[in-house]
Tab-separated table of N, CA and C in Angstrom:
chain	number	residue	atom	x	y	z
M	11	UNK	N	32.692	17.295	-6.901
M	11	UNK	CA	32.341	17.433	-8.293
M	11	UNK	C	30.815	17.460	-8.411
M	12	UNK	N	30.448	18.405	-9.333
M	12	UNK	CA	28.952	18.648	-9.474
M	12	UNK	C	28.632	17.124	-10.274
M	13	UNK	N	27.434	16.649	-9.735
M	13	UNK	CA	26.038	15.500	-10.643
M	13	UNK	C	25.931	16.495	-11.592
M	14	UNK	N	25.716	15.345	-13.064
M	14	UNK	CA	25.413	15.397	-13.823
M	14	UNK	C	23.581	16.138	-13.453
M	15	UNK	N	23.171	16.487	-14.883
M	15	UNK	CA	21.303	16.305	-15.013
M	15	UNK	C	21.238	14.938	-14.052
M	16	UNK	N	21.184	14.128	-14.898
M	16	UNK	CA	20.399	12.659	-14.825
M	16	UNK	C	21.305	11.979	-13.811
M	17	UNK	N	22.036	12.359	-13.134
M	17	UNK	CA	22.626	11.638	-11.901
M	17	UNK	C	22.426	12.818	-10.552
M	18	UNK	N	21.636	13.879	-10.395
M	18	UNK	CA	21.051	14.521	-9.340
M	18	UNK	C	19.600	14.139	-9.608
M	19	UNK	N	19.156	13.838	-10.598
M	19	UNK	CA	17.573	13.441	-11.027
M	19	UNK	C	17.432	12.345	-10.062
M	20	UNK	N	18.340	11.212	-10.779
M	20	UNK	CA	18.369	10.030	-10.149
M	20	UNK	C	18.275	9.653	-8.591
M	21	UNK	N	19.604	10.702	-8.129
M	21	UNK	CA	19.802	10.623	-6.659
M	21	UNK	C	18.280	10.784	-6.094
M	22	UNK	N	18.082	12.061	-6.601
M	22	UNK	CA	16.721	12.731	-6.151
M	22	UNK	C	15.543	11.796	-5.964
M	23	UNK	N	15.543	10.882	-6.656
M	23	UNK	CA	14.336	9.467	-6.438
M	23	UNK	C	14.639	8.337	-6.334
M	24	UNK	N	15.404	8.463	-5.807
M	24	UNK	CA	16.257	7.522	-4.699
M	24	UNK	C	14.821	7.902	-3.246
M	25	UNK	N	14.944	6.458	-2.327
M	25	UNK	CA	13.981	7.121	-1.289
M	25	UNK	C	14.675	7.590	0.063
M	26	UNK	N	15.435	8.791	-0.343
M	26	UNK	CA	16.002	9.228	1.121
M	26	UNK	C	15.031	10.269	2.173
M	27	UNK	N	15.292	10.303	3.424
M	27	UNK	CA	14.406	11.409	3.864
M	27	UNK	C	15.117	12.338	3.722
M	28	UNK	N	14.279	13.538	3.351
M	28	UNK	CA	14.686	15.042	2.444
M	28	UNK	C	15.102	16.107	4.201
M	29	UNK	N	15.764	17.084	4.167
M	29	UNK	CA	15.214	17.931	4.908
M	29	UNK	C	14.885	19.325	4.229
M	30	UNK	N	13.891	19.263	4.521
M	30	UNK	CA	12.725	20.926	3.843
M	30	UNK	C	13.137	21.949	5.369
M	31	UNK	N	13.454	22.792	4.096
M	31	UNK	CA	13.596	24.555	4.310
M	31	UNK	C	12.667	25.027	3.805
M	32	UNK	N	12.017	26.021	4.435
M	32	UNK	CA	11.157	27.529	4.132
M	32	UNK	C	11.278	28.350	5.130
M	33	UNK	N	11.185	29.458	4.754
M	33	UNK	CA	11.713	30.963	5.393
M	33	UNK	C	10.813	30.946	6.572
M	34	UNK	N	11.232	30.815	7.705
M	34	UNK	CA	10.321	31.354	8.830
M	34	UNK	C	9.778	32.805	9.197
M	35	UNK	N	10.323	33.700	8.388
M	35	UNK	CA	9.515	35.223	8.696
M	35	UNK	C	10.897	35.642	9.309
M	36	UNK	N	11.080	36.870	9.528
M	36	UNK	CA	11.511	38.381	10.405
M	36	UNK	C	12.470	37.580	11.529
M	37	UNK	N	13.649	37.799	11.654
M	37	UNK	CA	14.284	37.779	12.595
M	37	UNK	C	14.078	35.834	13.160
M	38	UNK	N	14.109	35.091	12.108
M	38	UNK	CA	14.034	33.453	12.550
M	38	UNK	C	14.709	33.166	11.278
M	39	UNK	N	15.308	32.208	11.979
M	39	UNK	CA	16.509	31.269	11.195
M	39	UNK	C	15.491	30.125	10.003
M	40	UNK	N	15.320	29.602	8.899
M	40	UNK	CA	14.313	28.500	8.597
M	40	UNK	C	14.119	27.887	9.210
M	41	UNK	N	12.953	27.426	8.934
M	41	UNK	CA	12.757	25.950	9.944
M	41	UNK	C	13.061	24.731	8.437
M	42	UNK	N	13.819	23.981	9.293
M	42	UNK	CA	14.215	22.628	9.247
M	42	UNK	C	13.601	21.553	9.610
M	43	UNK	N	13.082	20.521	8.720
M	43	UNK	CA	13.008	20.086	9.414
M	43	UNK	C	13.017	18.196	8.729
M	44	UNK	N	12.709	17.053	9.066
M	44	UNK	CA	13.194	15.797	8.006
M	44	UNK	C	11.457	15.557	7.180
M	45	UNK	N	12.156	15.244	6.279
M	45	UNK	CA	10.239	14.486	5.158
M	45	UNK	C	10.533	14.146	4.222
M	46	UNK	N	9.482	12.642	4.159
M	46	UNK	CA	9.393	11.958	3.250
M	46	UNK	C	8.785	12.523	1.756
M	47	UNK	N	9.340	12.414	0.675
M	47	UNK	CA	8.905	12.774	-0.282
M	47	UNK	C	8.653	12.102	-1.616
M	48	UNK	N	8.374	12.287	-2.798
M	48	UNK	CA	8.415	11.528	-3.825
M	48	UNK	C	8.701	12.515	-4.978
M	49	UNK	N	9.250	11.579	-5.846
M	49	UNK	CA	10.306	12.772	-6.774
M	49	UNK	C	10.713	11.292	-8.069
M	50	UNK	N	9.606	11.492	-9.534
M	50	UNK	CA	10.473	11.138	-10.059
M	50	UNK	C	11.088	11.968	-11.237
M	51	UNK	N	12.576	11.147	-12.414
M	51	UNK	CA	13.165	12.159	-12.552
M	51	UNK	C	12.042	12.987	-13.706
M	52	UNK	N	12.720	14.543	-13.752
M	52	UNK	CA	12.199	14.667	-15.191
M	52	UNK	C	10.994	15.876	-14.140
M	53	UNK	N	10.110	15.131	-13.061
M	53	UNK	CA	8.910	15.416	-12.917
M	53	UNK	C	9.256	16.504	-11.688
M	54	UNK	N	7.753	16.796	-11.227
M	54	UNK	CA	7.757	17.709	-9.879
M	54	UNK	C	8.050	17.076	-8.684
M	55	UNK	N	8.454	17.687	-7.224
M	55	UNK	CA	8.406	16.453	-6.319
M	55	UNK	C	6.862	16.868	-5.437
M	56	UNK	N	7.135	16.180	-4.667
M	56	UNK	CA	5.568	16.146	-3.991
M	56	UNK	C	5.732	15.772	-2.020
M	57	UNK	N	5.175	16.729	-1.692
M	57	UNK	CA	5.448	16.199	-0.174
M	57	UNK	C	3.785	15.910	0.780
M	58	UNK	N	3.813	15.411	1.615
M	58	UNK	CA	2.232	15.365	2.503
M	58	UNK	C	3.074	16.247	3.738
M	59	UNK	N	1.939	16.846	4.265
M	59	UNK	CA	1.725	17.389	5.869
M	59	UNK	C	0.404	17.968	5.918
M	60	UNK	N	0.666	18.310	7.818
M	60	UNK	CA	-0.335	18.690	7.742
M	60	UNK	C	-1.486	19.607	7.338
M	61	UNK	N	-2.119	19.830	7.091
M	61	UNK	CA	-3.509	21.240	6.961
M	61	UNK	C	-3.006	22.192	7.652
M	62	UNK	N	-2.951	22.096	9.174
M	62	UNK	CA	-3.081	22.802	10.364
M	62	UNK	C	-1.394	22.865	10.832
M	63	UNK	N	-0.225	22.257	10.088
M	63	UNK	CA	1.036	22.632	10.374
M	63	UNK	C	1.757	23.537	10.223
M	64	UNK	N	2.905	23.937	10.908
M	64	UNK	CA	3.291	25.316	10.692
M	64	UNK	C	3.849	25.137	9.359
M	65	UNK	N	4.121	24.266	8.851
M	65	UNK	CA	5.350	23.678	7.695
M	65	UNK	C	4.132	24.211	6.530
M	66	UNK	N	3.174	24.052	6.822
M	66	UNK	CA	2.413	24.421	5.654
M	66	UNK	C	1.665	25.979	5.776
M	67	UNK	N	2.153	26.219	6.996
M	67	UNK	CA	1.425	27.699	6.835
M	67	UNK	C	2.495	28.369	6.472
M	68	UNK	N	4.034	28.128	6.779
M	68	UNK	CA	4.963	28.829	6.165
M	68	UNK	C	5.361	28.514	4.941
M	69	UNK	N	5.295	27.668	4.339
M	69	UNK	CA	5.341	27.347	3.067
M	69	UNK	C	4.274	27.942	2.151
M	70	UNK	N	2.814	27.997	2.443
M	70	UNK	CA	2.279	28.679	1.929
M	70	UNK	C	2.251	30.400	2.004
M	71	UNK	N	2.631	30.946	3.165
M	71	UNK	CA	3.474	32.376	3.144
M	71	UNK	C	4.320	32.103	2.151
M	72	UNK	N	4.861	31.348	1.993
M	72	UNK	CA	6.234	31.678	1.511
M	72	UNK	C	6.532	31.553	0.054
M	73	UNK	N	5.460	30.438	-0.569
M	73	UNK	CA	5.074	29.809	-1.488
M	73	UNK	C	6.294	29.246	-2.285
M	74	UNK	N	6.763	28.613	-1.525
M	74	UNK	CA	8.536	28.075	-2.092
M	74	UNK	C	8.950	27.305	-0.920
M	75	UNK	N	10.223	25.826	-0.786
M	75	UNK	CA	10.198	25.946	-0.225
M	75	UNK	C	11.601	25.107	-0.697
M	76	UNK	N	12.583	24.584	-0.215
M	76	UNK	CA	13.693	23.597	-0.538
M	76	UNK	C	14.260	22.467	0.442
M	77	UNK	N	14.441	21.234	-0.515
M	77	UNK	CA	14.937	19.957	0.121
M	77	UNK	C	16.413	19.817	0.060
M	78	UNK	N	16.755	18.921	0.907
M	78	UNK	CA	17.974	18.808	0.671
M	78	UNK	C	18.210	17.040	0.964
M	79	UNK	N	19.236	16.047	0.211
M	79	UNK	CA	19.166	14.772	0.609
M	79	UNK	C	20.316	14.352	0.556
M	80	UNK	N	21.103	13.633	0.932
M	80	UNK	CA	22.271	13.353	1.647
M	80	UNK	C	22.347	11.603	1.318
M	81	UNK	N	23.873	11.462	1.258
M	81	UNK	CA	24.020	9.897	1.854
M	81	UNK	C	25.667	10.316	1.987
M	82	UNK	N	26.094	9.131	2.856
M	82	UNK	CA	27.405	9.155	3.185
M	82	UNK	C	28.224	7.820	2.639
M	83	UNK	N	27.375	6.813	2.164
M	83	UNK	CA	28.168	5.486	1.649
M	83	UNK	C	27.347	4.971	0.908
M	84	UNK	N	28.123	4.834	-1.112
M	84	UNK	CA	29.496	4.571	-0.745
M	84	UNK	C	30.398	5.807	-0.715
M	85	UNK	N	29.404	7.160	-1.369
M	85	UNK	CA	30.449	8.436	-1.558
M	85	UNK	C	29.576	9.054	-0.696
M	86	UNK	N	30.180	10.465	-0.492
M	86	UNK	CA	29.307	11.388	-0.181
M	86	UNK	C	28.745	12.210	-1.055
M	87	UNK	N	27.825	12.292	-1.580
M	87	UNK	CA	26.899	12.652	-2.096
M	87	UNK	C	25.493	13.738	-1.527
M	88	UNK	N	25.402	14.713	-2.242
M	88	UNK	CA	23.873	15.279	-2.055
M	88	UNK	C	23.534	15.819	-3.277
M	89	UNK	N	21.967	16.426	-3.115
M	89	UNK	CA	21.123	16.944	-3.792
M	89	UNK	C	20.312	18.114	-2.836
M	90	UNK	N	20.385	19.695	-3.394
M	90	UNK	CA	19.358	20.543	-3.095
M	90	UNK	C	18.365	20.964	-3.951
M	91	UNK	N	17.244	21.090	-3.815
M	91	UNK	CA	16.935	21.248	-4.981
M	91	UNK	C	15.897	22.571	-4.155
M	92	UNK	N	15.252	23.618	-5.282
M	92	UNK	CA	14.542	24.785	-4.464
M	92	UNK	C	13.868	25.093	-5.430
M	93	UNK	N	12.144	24.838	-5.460
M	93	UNK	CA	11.539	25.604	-6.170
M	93	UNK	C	9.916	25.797	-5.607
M	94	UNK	N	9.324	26.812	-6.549
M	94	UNK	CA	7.593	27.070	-6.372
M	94	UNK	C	6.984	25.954	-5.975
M	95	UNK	N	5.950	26.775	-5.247
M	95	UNK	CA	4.671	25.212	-4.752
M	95	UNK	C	4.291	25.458	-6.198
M	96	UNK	N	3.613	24.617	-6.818
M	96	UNK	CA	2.760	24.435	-7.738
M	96	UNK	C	1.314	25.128	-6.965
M	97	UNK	N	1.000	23.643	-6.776
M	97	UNK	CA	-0.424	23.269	-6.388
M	97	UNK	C	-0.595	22.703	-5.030
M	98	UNK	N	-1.675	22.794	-4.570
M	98	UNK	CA	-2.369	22.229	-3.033
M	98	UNK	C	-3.375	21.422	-3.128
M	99	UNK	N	-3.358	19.864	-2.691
M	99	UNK	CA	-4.613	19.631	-2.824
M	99	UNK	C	-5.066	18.546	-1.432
M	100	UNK	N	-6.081	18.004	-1.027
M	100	UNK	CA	-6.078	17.110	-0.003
M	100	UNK	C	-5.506	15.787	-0.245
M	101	UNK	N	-4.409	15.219	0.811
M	101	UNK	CA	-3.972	14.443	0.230
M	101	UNK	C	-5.440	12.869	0.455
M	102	UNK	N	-5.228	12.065	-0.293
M	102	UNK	CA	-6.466	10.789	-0.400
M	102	UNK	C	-5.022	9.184	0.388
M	103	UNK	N	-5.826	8.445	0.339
M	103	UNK	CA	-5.543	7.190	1.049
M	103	UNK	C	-4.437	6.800	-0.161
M	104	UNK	N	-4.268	6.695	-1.237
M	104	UNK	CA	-3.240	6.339	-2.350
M	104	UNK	C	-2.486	7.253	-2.718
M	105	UNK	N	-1.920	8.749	-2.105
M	105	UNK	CA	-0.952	9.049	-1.974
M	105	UNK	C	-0.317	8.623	-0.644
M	106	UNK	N	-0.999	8.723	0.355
M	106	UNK	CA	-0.539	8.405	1.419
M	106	UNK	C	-0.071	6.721	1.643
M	107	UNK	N	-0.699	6.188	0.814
M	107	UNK	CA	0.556	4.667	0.744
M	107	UNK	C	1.548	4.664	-0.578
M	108	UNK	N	1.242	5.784	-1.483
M	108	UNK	CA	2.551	5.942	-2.301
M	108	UNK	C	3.731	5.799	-1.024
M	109	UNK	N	3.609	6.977	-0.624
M	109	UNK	CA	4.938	7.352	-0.063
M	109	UNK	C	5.201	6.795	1.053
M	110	UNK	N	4.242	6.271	1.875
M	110	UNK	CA	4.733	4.747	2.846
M	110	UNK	C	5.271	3.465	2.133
M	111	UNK	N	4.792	3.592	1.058
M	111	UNK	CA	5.675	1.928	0.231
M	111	UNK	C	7.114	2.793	0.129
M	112	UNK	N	7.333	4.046	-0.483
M	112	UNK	CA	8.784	4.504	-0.674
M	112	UNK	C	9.586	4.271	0.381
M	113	UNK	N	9.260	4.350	1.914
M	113	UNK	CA	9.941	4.373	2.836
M	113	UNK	C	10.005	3.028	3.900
M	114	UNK	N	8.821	2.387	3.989
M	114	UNK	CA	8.743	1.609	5.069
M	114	UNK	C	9.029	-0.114	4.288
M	115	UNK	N	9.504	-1.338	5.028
M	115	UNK	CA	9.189	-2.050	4.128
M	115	UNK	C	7.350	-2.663	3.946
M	116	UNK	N	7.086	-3.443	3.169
M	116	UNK	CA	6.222	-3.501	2.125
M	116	UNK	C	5.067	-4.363	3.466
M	117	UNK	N	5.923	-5.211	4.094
M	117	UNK	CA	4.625	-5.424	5.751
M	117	UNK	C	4.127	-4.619	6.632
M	118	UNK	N	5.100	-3.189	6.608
M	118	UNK	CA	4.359	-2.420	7.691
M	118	UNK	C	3.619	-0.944	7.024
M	119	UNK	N	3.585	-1.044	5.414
M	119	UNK	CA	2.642	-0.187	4.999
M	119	UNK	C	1.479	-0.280	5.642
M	120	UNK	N	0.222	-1.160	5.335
M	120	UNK	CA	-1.041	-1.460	5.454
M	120	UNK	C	-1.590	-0.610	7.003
M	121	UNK	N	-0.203	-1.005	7.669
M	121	UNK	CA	-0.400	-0.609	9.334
M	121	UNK	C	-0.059	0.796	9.517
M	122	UNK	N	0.914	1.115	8.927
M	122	UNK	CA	1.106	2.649	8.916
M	122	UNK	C	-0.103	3.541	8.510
M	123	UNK	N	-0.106	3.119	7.269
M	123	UNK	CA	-1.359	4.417	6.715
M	123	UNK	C	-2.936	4.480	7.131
M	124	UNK	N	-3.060	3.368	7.955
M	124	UNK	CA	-4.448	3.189	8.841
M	124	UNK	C	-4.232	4.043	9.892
M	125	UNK	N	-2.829	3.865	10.687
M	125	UNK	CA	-2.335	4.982	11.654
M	125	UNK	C	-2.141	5.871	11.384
M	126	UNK	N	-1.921	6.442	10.323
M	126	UNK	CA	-1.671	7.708	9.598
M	126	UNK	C	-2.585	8.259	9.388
M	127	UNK	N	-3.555	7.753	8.880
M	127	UNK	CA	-4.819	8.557	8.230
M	127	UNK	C	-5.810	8.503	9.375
M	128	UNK	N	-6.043	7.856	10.097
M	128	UNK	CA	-6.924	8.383	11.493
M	128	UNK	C	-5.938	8.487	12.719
M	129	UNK	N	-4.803	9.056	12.612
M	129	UNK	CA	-4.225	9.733	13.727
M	129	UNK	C	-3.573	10.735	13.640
M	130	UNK	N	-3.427	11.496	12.302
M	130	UNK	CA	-2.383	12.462	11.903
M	130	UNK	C	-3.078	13.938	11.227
M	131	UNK	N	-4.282	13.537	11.570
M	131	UNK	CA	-5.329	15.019	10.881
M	131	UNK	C	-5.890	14.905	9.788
M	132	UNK	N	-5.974	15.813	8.877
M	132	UNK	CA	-6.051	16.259	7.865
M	132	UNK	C	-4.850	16.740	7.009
M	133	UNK	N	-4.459	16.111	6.061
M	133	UNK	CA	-3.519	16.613	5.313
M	133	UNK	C	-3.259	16.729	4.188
M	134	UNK	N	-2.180	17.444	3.316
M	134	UNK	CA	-2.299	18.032	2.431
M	134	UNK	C	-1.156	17.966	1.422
M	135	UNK	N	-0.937	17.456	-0.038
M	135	UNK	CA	-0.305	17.158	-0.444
M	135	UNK	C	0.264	18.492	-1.460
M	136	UNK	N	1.853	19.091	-1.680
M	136	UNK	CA	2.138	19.964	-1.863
M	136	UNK	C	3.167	19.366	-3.172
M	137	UNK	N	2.264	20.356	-4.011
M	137	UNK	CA	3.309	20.218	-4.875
M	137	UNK	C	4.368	20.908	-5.509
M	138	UNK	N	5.983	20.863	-5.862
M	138	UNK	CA	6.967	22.071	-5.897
M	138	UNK	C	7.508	21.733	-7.331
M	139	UNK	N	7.860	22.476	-8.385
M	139	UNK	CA	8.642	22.492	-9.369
M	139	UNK	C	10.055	22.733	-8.848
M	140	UNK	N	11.330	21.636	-9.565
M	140	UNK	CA	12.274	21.901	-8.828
M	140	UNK	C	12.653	22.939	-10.266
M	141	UNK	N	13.429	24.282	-9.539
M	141	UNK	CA	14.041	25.309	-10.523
M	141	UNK	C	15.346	25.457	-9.777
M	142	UNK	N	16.009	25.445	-8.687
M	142	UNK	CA	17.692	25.664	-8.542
M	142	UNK	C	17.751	24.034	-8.247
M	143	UNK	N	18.954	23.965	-8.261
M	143	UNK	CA	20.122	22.610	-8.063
M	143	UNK	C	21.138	22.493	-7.840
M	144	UNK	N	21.712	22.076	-6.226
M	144	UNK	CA	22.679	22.168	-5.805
M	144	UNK	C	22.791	20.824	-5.539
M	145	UNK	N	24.264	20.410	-6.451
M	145	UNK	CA	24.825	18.814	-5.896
M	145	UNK	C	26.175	18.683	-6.013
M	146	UNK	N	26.819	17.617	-5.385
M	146	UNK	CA	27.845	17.093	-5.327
M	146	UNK	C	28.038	15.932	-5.144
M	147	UNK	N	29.346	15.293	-5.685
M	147	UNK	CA	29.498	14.134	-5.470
M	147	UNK	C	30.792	14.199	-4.476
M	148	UNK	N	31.466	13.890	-3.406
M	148	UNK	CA	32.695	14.276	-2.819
M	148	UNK	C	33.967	13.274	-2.776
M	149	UNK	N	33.076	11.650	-3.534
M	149	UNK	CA	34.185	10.940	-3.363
M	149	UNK	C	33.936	10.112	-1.959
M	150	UNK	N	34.986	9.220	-1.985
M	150	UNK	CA	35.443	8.970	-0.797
M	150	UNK	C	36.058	9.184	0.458
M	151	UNK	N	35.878	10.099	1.298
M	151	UNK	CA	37.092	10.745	2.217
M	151	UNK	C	37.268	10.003	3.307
């Protein structure tokens, strides 16, 4: 059964890891691949990578790109969602512990994003309007 609006919104900012699709070009399957994101409802979602990654050179070819998020208990449940980059900008030290507080618990932020931010490059925070929506709820099987 399809989510409601406000119960694929919801799911959607929930903190699951997403997997992002964008078109790899001519004769290649997408690349796939898992990322952390932030998404609340109502709003745009927002992802970090790198400057110098392929994820962002094909995404910016592509200028679109789609998530998909999953859980298996207590139902099975997902959310796709597929729309335009917005905007590009460098990501700063307070997005990059936004989305480490979403995922990690709340002691091993501080340590992450010190490792993150002087070991992971330069990177770049992308922003997508969600415009399609694919969900389900499946129940229990």
């Amino acid at each position: 059964m399809a989510l409601t609006r406000e119960e694929r919104e919801q799911f959607l900012a929930e903190p699951h890891v997403a997997a992002l699709a964008v078109d790899a070009g001519a004769g290649r399957a997408p690349l796939t691949v898992p990322i952390w994101y932030q998404y609340e409802p109502g709003g745009d979602i927002w992802i970090m990578t790198g400057l110098d990654s392929r994820k962002n050179e094909l995404i910016s070819a592509a200028g679109r790109f789609s998530l998909m998020v999953d859980r298996l208990e207590p139902t099975i449940r997902y959310v796709s969602v597929e729309g335009p980059v917005l905007d590009t900008s460098p990501a700063t030290l307070d997005r990059l512990r936004e989305i480490s507080a979403r995922y990690l618990p709340a002691d091993k932020v501080d340590g992450y994003v010190d490792f993150a931010w002087k070991n992971h490059g330069e990177q770049l925070v992308l922003r997508m309007r969600p415009e399609r929506w694919v969900s389900s709820d499946l129940g229990q099987v």
